Amino acid sequence: MADNVTSLFRSTAAHSPSMAALTRESGGDGAGPVDFCIPCNPYFPTPAMFDDMAGKLRDIITYYPSSADTITAELCSLLQLPPQCVAMGNGSTELITWIDHLLVRESLAVPVPTFGRWTDQPMETGKRVDMFPLQESSGFALDLAQYAEFIRARGTRVAVICNPNNPDGGFLHKHAIVQFMDAMADLDLVVVDESFLEFADAEAEPSVVQEAMLRPNVIVLRSLGKNFGLHGIRFGYLVANPALAGKVRSMLPKWNLNSFAEHVVFMLKEHGTEYTQSLQQVRRDRLDMANQLAALPGLTVYPSQGNFLFVRLPVGSEGTVVRDRMLTEHRILVRECGNKIGSSSRFLRLVVRPQVDVRRLVSGLEQVLYGTRRGAAVPELGTGTSYSSGTAAVDRLVGATNGAGMRMAQAAPAPAELPQAAPQSAPAAAYPQPMPQTYPQAVPQGVPQPAPQPAAPRPAAAQQPVPAPTPVPAPAAAMTPAMSPATAPAMSPAMAPAMTPAMAPAAAMTGPTPPGVPARGGLTAAQVRGATAPADLTAAPATGWPGPGAWPNAAGMGQAG
């Protein structure tokens, strides 16, 4: 495997090779690596449930499944949801695809980094994706007031929130999301992706499923494969008002759910206790795993409410090197996040696993990050920086626009002298610098402010001049002050359905944005990638998450009765 591991990652269209591909490369034992990459529940289904499925394997794979309506009705009976408000898909990705095709007309806003299909899918169909950068200096916390200002300034028509967010596990309380949903009532659509919410314990009943069914423009997306530890079965569902859910349901194929999905759904009513216990165990493991990783020198662990932890490697460590060495030397698969927009190769997402696996992970990281037995984890720095977003659409856009959202002109011959920088009193028509510092930083409690570091000296090599780009209007709205994480967010002018002054620039720029310009005067993909603070942060506290009080059922709502 050692010779082929890098080529395996480069040849796949996904962020990582499949477990089947890794198992084939592992040699004669037929065993794959310990999986800290794919975020699923390691405690469910139980061994007895797997034995039951194994005994019925011939029938499951031989015969057609029941219709999606039959399987959906059984799931809704279990979750106490009206079937007319639910649409089941072949994984949440199928539902995201249909949401994009049916309900996203021109533009979609999403905080980054996040699940890649929320950025890639709309771009693949020619939509404008307005990416709101989550700041490393604030622990990747999403400030909903600033996000609302961002949406109003750009005139975005669809807003997405992932709660908890992937890959950092950031959590938003239910009351804040409901307030945001009501403030965005004039948008075409608000999507709340709750794919990992079952693993949260910061709130007893965190889901907004019940609220979504009462609103005309809200969809809640839920995953079953992640909660049940069965990614290979491919099943998920959305909840919305009957009109929205019916619109998506009417477009789904007749047999979009397979026989394995049907068998698992009809098993669930007999295994509710085991499922609840599995969620509780994952939450305990998450706290223990965070404590062990935070003890590694230079490693930053961000608090998470998902079944994964987002970690920043020590200064100088390169994630792809760490990933490859962990796989080849220790047979451990980790998720390197360099191909996530808004992240970099210095970050890993590590799935919560049992303690015996975590001890093996920590031991491997100690050898790779700090040991010298087989070479350092830090490669020699080259003269240039290469980055692949993981999506051809983003790479073509950045290549064609010089990362500034405008088409590049033919480079002119190098003059004898480089042009001087524009003075501070340049007219407003000059192209603004949409740096992330424009947005106030919302620093959560417990995360110390980073100390400023001296800027690295510029290389002395001469640079080729770039022709002046065509001016792009900057958003007129200023961001609101950062919210205090300890209190409920105050309603900002942007968080109101009625027309606000921040909406005026967007109204003046109606119609689709021209090709090559991903946002109206906003951040481009290349700029979002660099939108993290260069200063160092100390490790985020790994304790203090609320203890379990009441556990949500499979719908994320309170228990029946």
mmCIF file with all atom_site columns, C-alpha atoms in Angstrom, residues 334-515:
data_model
loop_
_atom_site.group_PDB
_atom_site.id
_atom_site.type_symbol
_atom_site.label_atom_id
_atom_site.label_alt_id
_atom_site.label_comp_id
_atom_site.label_asym_id
_atom_site.label_entity_id
_atom_site.label_seq_id
_atom_site.pdbx_PDB_ins_code
_atom_site.Cartn_x
_atom_site.Cartn_y
_atom_site.Cartn_z
_atom_site.occupancy
_atom_site.B_iso_or_equiv
_atom_site.pdbx_formal_charge
_atom_site.auth_seq_id
_atom_site.auth_comp_id
_atom_site.auth_asym_id
_atom_site.auth_atom_id
_atom_site.pdbx_PDB_model_num
ATOM 1   C CA . VAL A 1 334 ? -7.883  10.188 8.611   1.00 0.00 ? 334 VAL A CA 1
ATOM 2   C CA . ARG A 1 335 ? -9.679  12.986 6.755   1.00 0.00 ? 335 ARG A CA 1
ATOM 3   C CA . GLU A 1 336 ? -7.264  15.683 5.586   1.00 0.00 ? 336 GLU A CA 1
ATOM 4   C CA . CYS A 1 337 ? -9.255  18.863 4.899   1.00 0.00 ? 337 CYS A CA 1
ATOM 5   C CA . GLY A 1 338 ? -7.122  20.686 2.334   1.00 0.00 ? 338 GLY A CA 1
ATOM 6   C CA . ASN A 1 339 ? -9.745  20.200 -0.394  1.00 0.00 ? 339 ASN A CA 1
ATOM 7   C CA . LYS A 1 340 ? -12.504 21.867 1.630   1.00 0.00 ? 340 LYS A CA 1
ATOM 8   C CA . ILE A 1 341 ? -13.102 25.469 0.621   1.00 0.00 ? 341 ILE A CA 1
ATOM 9   C CA . GLY A 1 342 ? -12.321 27.647 3.630   1.00 0.00 ? 342 GLY A CA 1
ATOM 10  C CA . SER A 1 343 ? -9.983  25.078 5.169   1.00 0.00 ? 343 SER A CA 1
ATOM 11  C CA . SER A 1 344 ? -6.393  24.022 4.483   1.00 0.00 ? 344 SER A CA 1
ATOM 12  C CA . SER A 1 345 ? -4.098  21.010 4.691   1.00 0.00 ? 345 SER A CA 1
ATOM 13  C CA . ARG A 1 346 ? -3.212  21.941 8.234   1.00 0.00 ? 346 ARG A CA 1
ATOM 14  C CA . PHE A 1 347 ? -6.597  20.642 9.429   1.00 0.00 ? 347 PHE A CA 1
ATOM 15  C CA . LEU A 1 348 ? -7.865  17.104 9.976   1.00 0.00 ? 348 LEU A CA 1
ATOM 16  C CA . ARG A 1 349 ? -11.373 15.864 10.735  1.00 0.00 ? 349 ARG A CA 1
ATOM 17  C CA . LEU A 1 350 ? -11.222 12.842 13.021  1.00 0.00 ? 350 LEU A CA 1
ATOM 18  C CA . VAL A 1 351 ? -14.275 10.649 13.588  1.00 0.00 ? 351 VAL A CA 1
ATOM 19  C CA . VAL A 1 352 ? -15.180 9.722  17.164  1.00 0.00 ? 352 VAL A CA 1
ATOM 20  C CA . ARG A 1 353 ? -14.361 6.067  17.775  1.00 0.00 ? 353 ARG A CA 1
ATOM 21  C CA . PRO A 1 354 ? -14.056 3.701  20.780  1.00 0.00 ? 354 PRO A CA 1
ATOM 22  C CA . GLN A 1 355 ? -11.228 4.306  23.230  1.00 0.00 ? 355 GLN A CA 1
ATOM 23  C CA . VAL A 1 356 ? -9.134  1.368  22.048  1.00 0.00 ? 356 VAL A CA 1
ATOM 24  C CA . ASP A 1 357 ? -9.015  2.893  18.545  1.00 0.00 ? 357 ASP A CA 1
ATOM 25  C CA . VAL A 1 358 ? -8.331  6.383  19.918  1.00 0.00 ? 358 VAL A CA 1
ATOM 26  C CA . ARG A 1 359 ? -5.283  5.130  21.814  1.00 0.00 ? 359 ARG A CA 1
ATOM 27  C CA . ARG A 1 360 ? -3.957  3.715  18.549  1.00 0.00 ? 360 ARG A CA 1
ATOM 28  C CA . LEU A 1 361 ? -4.671  7.034  16.786  1.00 0.00 ? 361 LEU A CA 1
ATOM 29  C CA . VAL A 1 362 ? -2.888  9.082  19.462  1.00 0.00 ? 362 VAL A CA 1
ATOM 30  C CA . SER A 1 363 ? 0.117   6.746  19.395  1.00 0.00 ? 363 SER A CA 1
ATOM 31  C CA . GLY A 1 364 ? 0.351   7.030  15.616  1.00 0.00 ? 364 GLY A CA 1
ATOM 32  C CA . LEU A 1 365 ? 0.081   10.834 15.677  1.00 0.00 ? 365 LEU A CA 1
ATOM 33  C CA . GLU A 1 366 ? 2.823   11.032 18.306  1.00 0.00 ? 366 GLU A CA 1
ATOM 34  C CA . GLN A 1 367 ? 5.196   9.066  16.072  1.00 0.00 ? 367 GLN A CA 1
ATOM 35  C CA . VAL A 1 368 ? 4.284   10.918 12.866  1.00 0.00 ? 368 VAL A CA 1
ATOM 36  C CA . LEU A 1 369 ? 4.238   14.447 14.312  1.00 0.00 ? 369 LEU A CA 1
ATOM 37  C CA . TYR A 1 370 ? 7.081   14.286 16.826  1.00 0.00 ? 370 TYR A CA 1
ATOM 38  C CA . GLY A 1 371 ? 9.121   11.152 16.077  1.00 0.00 ? 371 GLY A CA 1
ATOM 39  C CA . THR A 1 372 ? 12.019  10.805 13.630  1.00 0.00 ? 372 THR A CA 1
ATOM 40  C CA . ARG A 1 373 ? 11.994  7.055  13.015  1.00 0.00 ? 373 ARG A CA 1
ATOM 41  C CA . ARG A 1 374 ? 10.903  7.374  9.395   1.00 0.00 ? 374 ARG A CA 1
ATOM 42  C CA . GLY A 1 375 ? 11.458  11.023 8.587   1.00 0.00 ? 375 GLY A CA 1
ATOM 43  C CA . ALA A 1 376 ? 9.736   14.239 9.526   1.00 0.00 ? 376 ALA A CA 1
ATOM 44  C CA . ALA A 1 377 ? 6.109   14.930 8.738   1.00 0.00 ? 377 ALA A CA 1
ATOM 45  C CA . VAL A 1 378 ? 6.988   18.333 7.317   1.00 0.00 ? 378 VAL A CA 1
ATOM 46  C CA . PRO A 1 379 ? 8.130   18.364 3.664   1.00 0.00 ? 379 PRO A CA 1
ATOM 47  C CA . GLU A 1 380 ? 10.538  20.885 2.248   1.00 0.00 ? 380 GLU A CA 1
ATOM 48  C CA . LEU A 1 381 ? 8.732   24.049 1.216   1.00 0.00 ? 381 LEU A CA 1
ATOM 49  C CA . GLY A 1 382 ? 8.669   24.679 -2.509  1.00 0.00 ? 382 GLY A CA 1
ATOM 50  C CA . THR A 1 383 ? 8.874   27.982 -4.305  1.00 0.00 ? 383 THR A CA 1
ATOM 51  C CA . GLY A 1 384 ? 5.167   27.952 -5.144  1.00 0.00 ? 384 GLY A CA 1
ATOM 52  C CA . THR A 1 385 ? 1.932   26.830 -3.554  1.00 0.00 ? 385 THR A CA 1
ATOM 53  C CA . SER A 1 386 ? -0.411  24.388 -5.236  1.00 0.00 ? 386 SER A CA 1
ATOM 54  C CA . TYR A 1 387 ? -4.019  23.914 -4.172  1.00 0.00 ? 387 TYR A CA 1
ATOM 55  C CA . SER A 1 388 ? -6.813  21.796 -5.529  1.00 0.00 ? 388 SER A CA 1
ATOM 56  C CA . SER A 1 389 ? -10.279 22.514 -4.272  1.00 0.00 ? 389 SER A CA 1
ATOM 57  C CA . GLY A 1 390 ? -11.503 19.034 -5.059  1.00 0.00 ? 390 GLY A CA 1
ATOM 58  C CA . THR A 1 391 ? -13.952 20.421 -7.620  1.00 0.00 ? 391 THR A CA 1
ATOM 59  C CA . ALA A 1 392 ? -13.156 21.160 -11.223 1.00 0.00 ? 392 ALA A CA 1
ATOM 60  C CA . ALA A 1 393 ? -15.662 24.034 -11.248 1.00 0.00 ? 393 ALA A CA 1
ATOM 61  C CA . VAL A 1 394 ? -13.832 25.979 -8.554  1.00 0.00 ? 394 VAL A CA 1
ATOM 62  C CA . ASP A 1 395 ? -10.408 25.289 -10.049 1.00 0.00 ? 395 ASP A CA 1
ATOM 63  C CA . ARG A 1 396 ? -11.504 26.491 -13.500 1.00 0.00 ? 396 ARG A CA 1
ATOM 64  C CA . LEU A 1 397 ? -13.036 29.597 -11.957 1.00 0.00 ? 397 LEU A CA 1
ATOM 65  C CA . VAL A 1 398 ? -9.918  30.477 -9.996  1.00 0.00 ? 398 VAL A CA 1
ATOM 66  C CA . GLY A 1 399 ? -7.682  29.815 -12.978 1.00 0.00 ? 399 GLY A CA 1
ATOM 67  C CA . ALA A 1 400 ? -9.782  31.981 -15.283 1.00 0.00 ? 400 ALA A CA 1
ATOM 68  C CA . THR A 1 401 ? -10.234 34.874 -12.874 1.00 0.00 ? 401 THR A CA 1
ATOM 69  C CA . ASN A 1 402 ? -6.864  35.091 -11.141 1.00 0.00 ? 402 ASN A CA 1
ATOM 70  C CA . GLY A 1 403 ? -8.704  34.412 -7.895  1.00 0.00 ? 403 GLY A CA 1
ATOM 71  C CA . ALA A 1 404 ? -10.317 37.852 -7.917  1.00 0.00 ? 404 ALA A CA 1
ATOM 72  C CA . GLY A 1 405 ? -13.679 37.141 -9.513  1.00 0.00 ? 405 GLY A CA 1
ATOM 73  C CA . MET A 1 406 ? -12.789 38.918 -12.798 1.00 0.00 ? 406 MET A CA 1
ATOM 74  C CA . ARG A 1 407 ? -11.522 37.696 -16.114 1.00 0.00 ? 407 ARG A CA 1
ATOM 75  C CA . MET A 1 408 ? -7.780  38.016 -16.584 1.00 0.00 ? 408 MET A CA 1
ATOM 76  C CA . ALA A 1 409 ? -6.423  40.128 -19.419 1.00 0.00 ? 409 ALA A CA 1
ATOM 77  C CA . GLN A 1 410 ? -3.373  39.185 -21.420 1.00 0.00 ? 410 GLN A CA 1
ATOM 78  C CA . ALA A 1 411 ? -0.274  39.947 -19.370 1.00 0.00 ? 411 ALA A CA 1
ATOM 79  C CA . ALA A 1 412 ? 1.717   42.931 -20.643 1.00 0.00 ? 412 ALA A CA 1
ATOM 80  C CA . PRO A 1 413 ? 5.518   42.958 -20.989 1.00 0.00 ? 413 PRO A CA 1
ATOM 81  C CA . ALA A 1 414 ? 7.326   43.679 -17.744 1.00 0.00 ? 414 ALA A CA 1
ATOM 82  C CA . PRO A 1 415 ? 8.053   47.413 -17.321 1.00 0.00 ? 415 PRO A CA 1
ATOM 83  C CA . ALA A 1 416 ? 11.261  48.715 -15.843 1.00 0.00 ? 416 ALA A CA 1
ATOM 84  C CA . GLU A 1 417 ? 9.524   49.679 -12.628 1.00 0.00 ? 417 GLU A CA 1
ATOM 85  C CA . LEU A 1 418 ? 6.621   48.144 -10.715 1.00 0.00 ? 418 LEU A CA 1
ATOM 86  C CA . PRO A 1 419 ? 3.585   50.450 -10.340 1.00 0.00 ? 419 PRO A CA 1
ATOM 87  C CA . GLN A 1 420 ? 3.167   52.138 -6.989  1.00 0.00 ? 420 GLN A CA 1
ATOM 88  C CA . ALA A 1 421 ? 0.321   51.124 -4.669  1.00 0.00 ? 421 ALA A CA 1
ATOM 89  C CA . ALA A 1 422 ? -2.789  53.269 -4.817  1.00 0.00 ? 422 ALA A CA 1
ATOM 90  C CA . PRO A 1 423 ? -3.043  55.909 -2.060  1.00 0.00 ? 423 PRO A CA 1
ATOM 91  C CA . GLN A 1 424 ? -5.544  55.574 0.751   1.00 0.00 ? 424 GLN A CA 1
ATOM 92  C CA . SER A 1 425 ? -7.697  58.330 -0.747  1.00 0.00 ? 425 SER A CA 1
ATOM 93  C CA . ALA A 1 426 ? -8.405  56.350 -3.918  1.00 0.00 ? 426 ALA A CA 1
ATOM 94  C CA . PRO A 1 427 ? -11.904 56.928 -5.347  1.00 0.00 ? 427 PRO A CA 1
ATOM 95  C CA . ALA A 1 428 ? -14.677 54.567 -4.329  1.00 0.00 ? 428 ALA A CA 1
ATOM 96  C CA . ALA A 1 429 ? -14.801 53.063 -7.827  1.00 0.00 ? 429 ALA A CA 1
ATOM 97  C CA . ALA A 1 430 ? -11.419 51.376 -7.333  1.00 0.00 ? 430 ALA A CA 1
ATOM 98  C CA . TYR A 1 431 ? -11.569 47.639 -6.748  1.00 0.00 ? 431 TYR A CA 1
ATOM 99  C CA . PRO A 1 432 ? -12.014 46.965 -3.022  1.00 0.00 ? 432 PRO A CA 1
ATOM 100 C CA . GLN A 1 433 ? -9.972  44.404 -1.148  1.00 0.00 ? 433 GLN A CA 1
ATOM 101 C CA . PRO A 1 434 ? -12.591 41.983 0.252   1.00 0.00 ? 434 PRO A CA 1
ATOM 102 C CA . MET A 1 435 ? -10.393 40.604 3.014   1.00 0.00 ? 435 MET A CA 1
ATOM 103 C CA . PRO A 1 436 ? -11.915 38.594 5.854   1.00 0.00 ? 436 PRO A CA 1
ATOM 104 C CA . GLN A 1 437 ? -10.886 41.275 8.348   1.00 0.00 ? 437 GLN A CA 1
ATOM 105 C CA . THR A 1 438 ? -13.840 43.289 7.009   1.00 0.00 ? 438 THR A CA 1
ATOM 106 C CA . TYR A 1 439 ? -16.082 41.129 9.185   1.00 0.00 ? 439 TYR A CA 1
ATOM 107 C CA . PRO A 1 440 ? -15.898 41.551 12.977  1.00 0.00 ? 440 PRO A CA 1
ATOM 108 C CA . GLN A 1 441 ? -14.676 38.495 14.789  1.00 0.00 ? 441 GLN A CA 1
ATOM 109 C CA . ALA A 1 442 ? -17.060 36.689 17.116  1.00 0.00 ? 442 ALA A CA 1
ATOM 110 C CA . VAL A 1 443 ? -14.690 35.022 19.597  1.00 0.00 ? 443 VAL A CA 1
ATOM 111 C CA . PRO A 1 444 ? -16.353 32.348 21.711  1.00 0.00 ? 444 PRO A CA 1
ATOM 112 C CA . GLN A 1 445 ? -15.739 32.294 25.427  1.00 0.00 ? 445 GLN A CA 1
ATOM 113 C CA . GLY A 1 446 ? -12.829 30.101 26.383  1.00 0.00 ? 446 GLY A CA 1
ATOM 114 C CA . VAL A 1 447 ? -10.874 30.700 23.165  1.00 0.00 ? 447 VAL A CA 1
ATOM 115 C CA . PRO A 1 448 ? -8.019  33.140 23.926  1.00 0.00 ? 448 PRO A CA 1
ATOM 116 C CA . GLN A 1 449 ? -7.175  35.884 21.518  1.00 0.00 ? 449 GLN A CA 1
ATOM 117 C CA . PRO A 1 450 ? -4.085  35.047 19.454  1.00 0.00 ? 450 PRO A CA 1
ATOM 118 C CA . ALA A 1 451 ? -0.993  37.099 19.941  1.00 0.00 ? 451 ALA A CA 1
ATOM 119 C CA . PRO A 1 452 ? 0.035   39.067 16.837  1.00 0.00 ? 452 PRO A CA 1
ATOM 120 C CA . GLN A 1 453 ? 2.923   37.635 14.900  1.00 0.00 ? 453 GLN A CA 1
ATOM 121 C CA . PRO A 1 454 ? 5.371   39.506 12.694  1.00 0.00 ? 454 PRO A CA 1
ATOM 122 C CA . ALA A 1 455 ? 4.611   39.264 9.007   1.00 0.00 ? 455 ALA A CA 1
ATOM 123 C CA . ALA A 1 456 ? 6.880   37.091 6.930   1.00 0.00 ? 456 ALA A CA 1
ATOM 124 C CA . PRO A 1 457 ? 9.338   39.090 4.761   1.00 0.00 ? 457 PRO A CA 1
ATOM 125 C CA . ARG A 1 458 ? 8.440   39.336 1.095   1.00 0.00 ? 458 ARG A CA 1
ATOM 126 C CA . PRO A 1 459 ? 10.758  37.603 -1.362  1.00 0.00 ? 459 PRO A CA 1
ATOM 127 C CA . ALA A 1 460 ? 13.091  39.858 -3.269  1.00 0.00 ? 460 ALA A CA 1
ATOM 128 C CA . ALA A 1 461 ? 12.278  38.317 -6.632  1.00 0.00 ? 461 ALA A CA 1
ATOM 129 C CA . ALA A 1 462 ? 10.694  40.652 -9.169  1.00 0.00 ? 462 ALA A CA 1
ATOM 130 C CA . GLN A 1 463 ? 7.016   40.099 -9.888  1.00 0.00 ? 463 GLN A CA 1
ATOM 131 C CA . GLN A 1 464 ? 5.184   40.349 -13.154 1.00 0.00 ? 464 GLN A CA 1
ATOM 132 C CA . PRO A 1 465 ? 2.553   43.115 -13.088 1.00 0.00 ? 465 PRO A CA 1
ATOM 133 C CA . VAL A 1 466 ? -1.109  42.148 -13.396 1.00 0.00 ? 466 VAL A CA 1
ATOM 134 C CA . PRO A 1 467 ? -3.306  44.500 -15.456 1.00 0.00 ? 467 PRO A CA 1
ATOM 135 C CA . ALA A 1 468 ? -5.790  46.502 -13.444 1.00 0.00 ? 468 ALA A CA 1
ATOM 136 C CA . PRO A 1 469 ? -9.074  44.585 -13.154 1.00 0.00 ? 469 PRO A CA 1
ATOM 137 C CA . THR A 1 470 ? -12.479 45.972 -13.944 1.00 0.00 ? 470 THR A CA 1
ATOM 138 C CA . PRO A 1 471 ? -13.955 47.567 -10.812 1.00 0.00 ? 471 PRO A CA 1
ATOM 139 C CA . VAL A 1 472 ? -16.592 45.546 -9.001  1.00 0.00 ? 472 VAL A CA 1
ATOM 140 C CA . PRO A 1 473 ? -19.036 47.301 -6.641  1.00 0.00 ? 473 PRO A CA 1
ATOM 141 C CA . ALA A 1 474 ? -18.456 46.481 -2.998  1.00 0.00 ? 474 ALA A CA 1
ATOM 142 C CA . PRO A 1 475 ? -21.363 45.559 -0.737  1.00 0.00 ? 475 PRO A CA 1
ATOM 143 C CA . ALA A 1 476 ? -22.772 48.652 0.877   1.00 0.00 ? 476 ALA A CA 1
ATOM 144 C CA . ALA A 1 477 ? -23.874 47.047 4.119   1.00 0.00 ? 477 ALA A CA 1
ATOM 145 C CA . ALA A 1 478 ? -21.538 47.085 7.067   1.00 0.00 ? 478 ALA A CA 1
ATOM 146 C CA . MET A 1 479 ? -21.393 44.090 9.334   1.00 0.00 ? 479 MET A CA 1
ATOM 147 C CA . THR A 1 480 ? -23.017 44.258 12.714  1.00 0.00 ? 480 THR A CA 1
ATOM 148 C CA . PRO A 1 481 ? -20.946 43.905 15.883  1.00 0.00 ? 481 PRO A CA 1
ATOM 149 C CA . ALA A 1 482 ? -20.134 40.342 16.871  1.00 0.00 ? 482 ALA A CA 1
ATOM 150 C CA . MET A 1 483 ? -22.679 38.606 18.993  1.00 0.00 ? 483 MET A CA 1
ATOM 151 C CA . SER A 1 484 ? -21.876 37.435 22.476  1.00 0.00 ? 484 SER A CA 1
ATOM 152 C CA . PRO A 1 485 ? -22.018 33.653 22.474  1.00 0.00 ? 485 PRO A CA 1
ATOM 153 C CA . ALA A 1 486 ? -23.404 33.638 25.972  1.00 0.00 ? 486 ALA A CA 1
ATOM 154 C CA . THR A 1 487 ? -26.561 35.504 25.054  1.00 0.00 ? 487 THR A CA 1
ATOM 155 C CA . ALA A 1 488 ? -29.233 35.215 22.431  1.00 0.00 ? 488 ALA A CA 1
ATOM 156 C CA . PRO A 1 489 ? -28.461 37.261 19.319  1.00 0.00 ? 489 PRO A CA 1
ATOM 157 C CA . ALA A 1 490 ? -30.176 40.589 19.054  1.00 0.00 ? 490 ALA A CA 1
ATOM 158 C CA . MET A 1 491 ? -32.237 41.160 15.937  1.00 0.00 ? 491 MET A CA 1
ATOM 159 C CA . SER A 1 492 ? -30.044 43.099 13.531  1.00 0.00 ? 492 SER A CA 1
ATOM 160 C CA . PRO A 1 493 ? -31.398 45.287 10.714  1.00 0.00 ? 493 PRO A CA 1
ATOM 161 C CA . ALA A 1 494 ? -30.476 42.572 8.235   1.00 0.00 ? 494 ALA A CA 1
ATOM 162 C CA . MET A 1 495 ? -32.407 39.890 10.118  1.00 0.00 ? 495 MET A CA 1
ATOM 163 C CA . ALA A 1 496 ? -35.806 41.222 9.033   1.00 0.00 ? 496 ALA A CA 1
ATOM 164 C CA . PRO A 1 497 ? -37.930 40.025 6.106   1.00 0.00 ? 497 PRO A CA 1
ATOM 165 C CA . ALA A 1 498 ? -38.841 43.549 5.059   1.00 0.00 ? 498 ALA A CA 1
ATOM 166 C CA . MET A 1 499 ? -36.693 45.610 2.701   1.00 0.00 ? 499 MET A CA 1
ATOM 167 C CA . THR A 1 500 ? -33.709 47.094 4.526   1.00 0.00 ? 500 THR A CA 1
ATOM 168 C CA . PRO A 1 501 ? -31.041 49.564 3.402   1.00 0.00 ? 501 PRO A CA 1
ATOM 169 C CA . ALA A 1 502 ? -28.624 46.652 3.111   1.00 0.00 ? 502 ALA A CA 1
ATOM 170 C CA . MET A 1 503 ? -30.809 45.199 0.399   1.00 0.00 ? 503 MET A CA 1
ATOM 171 C CA . ALA A 1 504 ? -30.657 48.274 -1.813  1.00 0.00 ? 504 ALA A CA 1
ATOM 172 C CA . PRO A 1 505 ? -27.382 47.414 -3.618  1.00 0.00 ? 505 PRO A CA 1
ATOM 173 C CA . ALA A 1 506 ? -28.618 43.898 -4.292  1.00 0.00 ? 506 ALA A CA 1
ATOM 174 C CA . ALA A 1 507 ? -31.857 45.203 -5.768  1.00 0.00 ? 507 ALA A CA 1
ATOM 175 C CA . ALA A 1 508 ? -29.924 47.380 -8.156  1.00 0.00 ? 508 ALA A CA 1
ATOM 176 C CA . MET A 1 509 ? -27.978 44.381 -9.431  1.00 0.00 ? 509 MET A CA 1
ATOM 177 C CA . THR A 1 510 ? -30.777 42.084 -10.539 1.00 0.00 ? 510 THR A CA 1
ATOM 178 C CA . GLY A 1 511 ? -30.264 39.111 -12.793 1.00 0.00 ? 511 GLY A CA 1
ATOM 179 C CA . PRO A 1 512 ? -27.595 36.413 -12.759 1.00 0.00 ? 512 PRO A CA 1
ATOM 180 C CA . THR A 1 513 ? -24.032 37.424 -12.063 1.00 0.00 ? 513 THR A CA 1
ATOM 181 C CA . PRO A 1 514 ? -21.833 37.213 -15.205 1.00 0.00 ? 514 PRO A CA 1
ATOM 182 C CA . PRO A 1 515 ? -19.723 34.065 -15.630 1.00 0.00 ? 515 PRO A CA 1
#
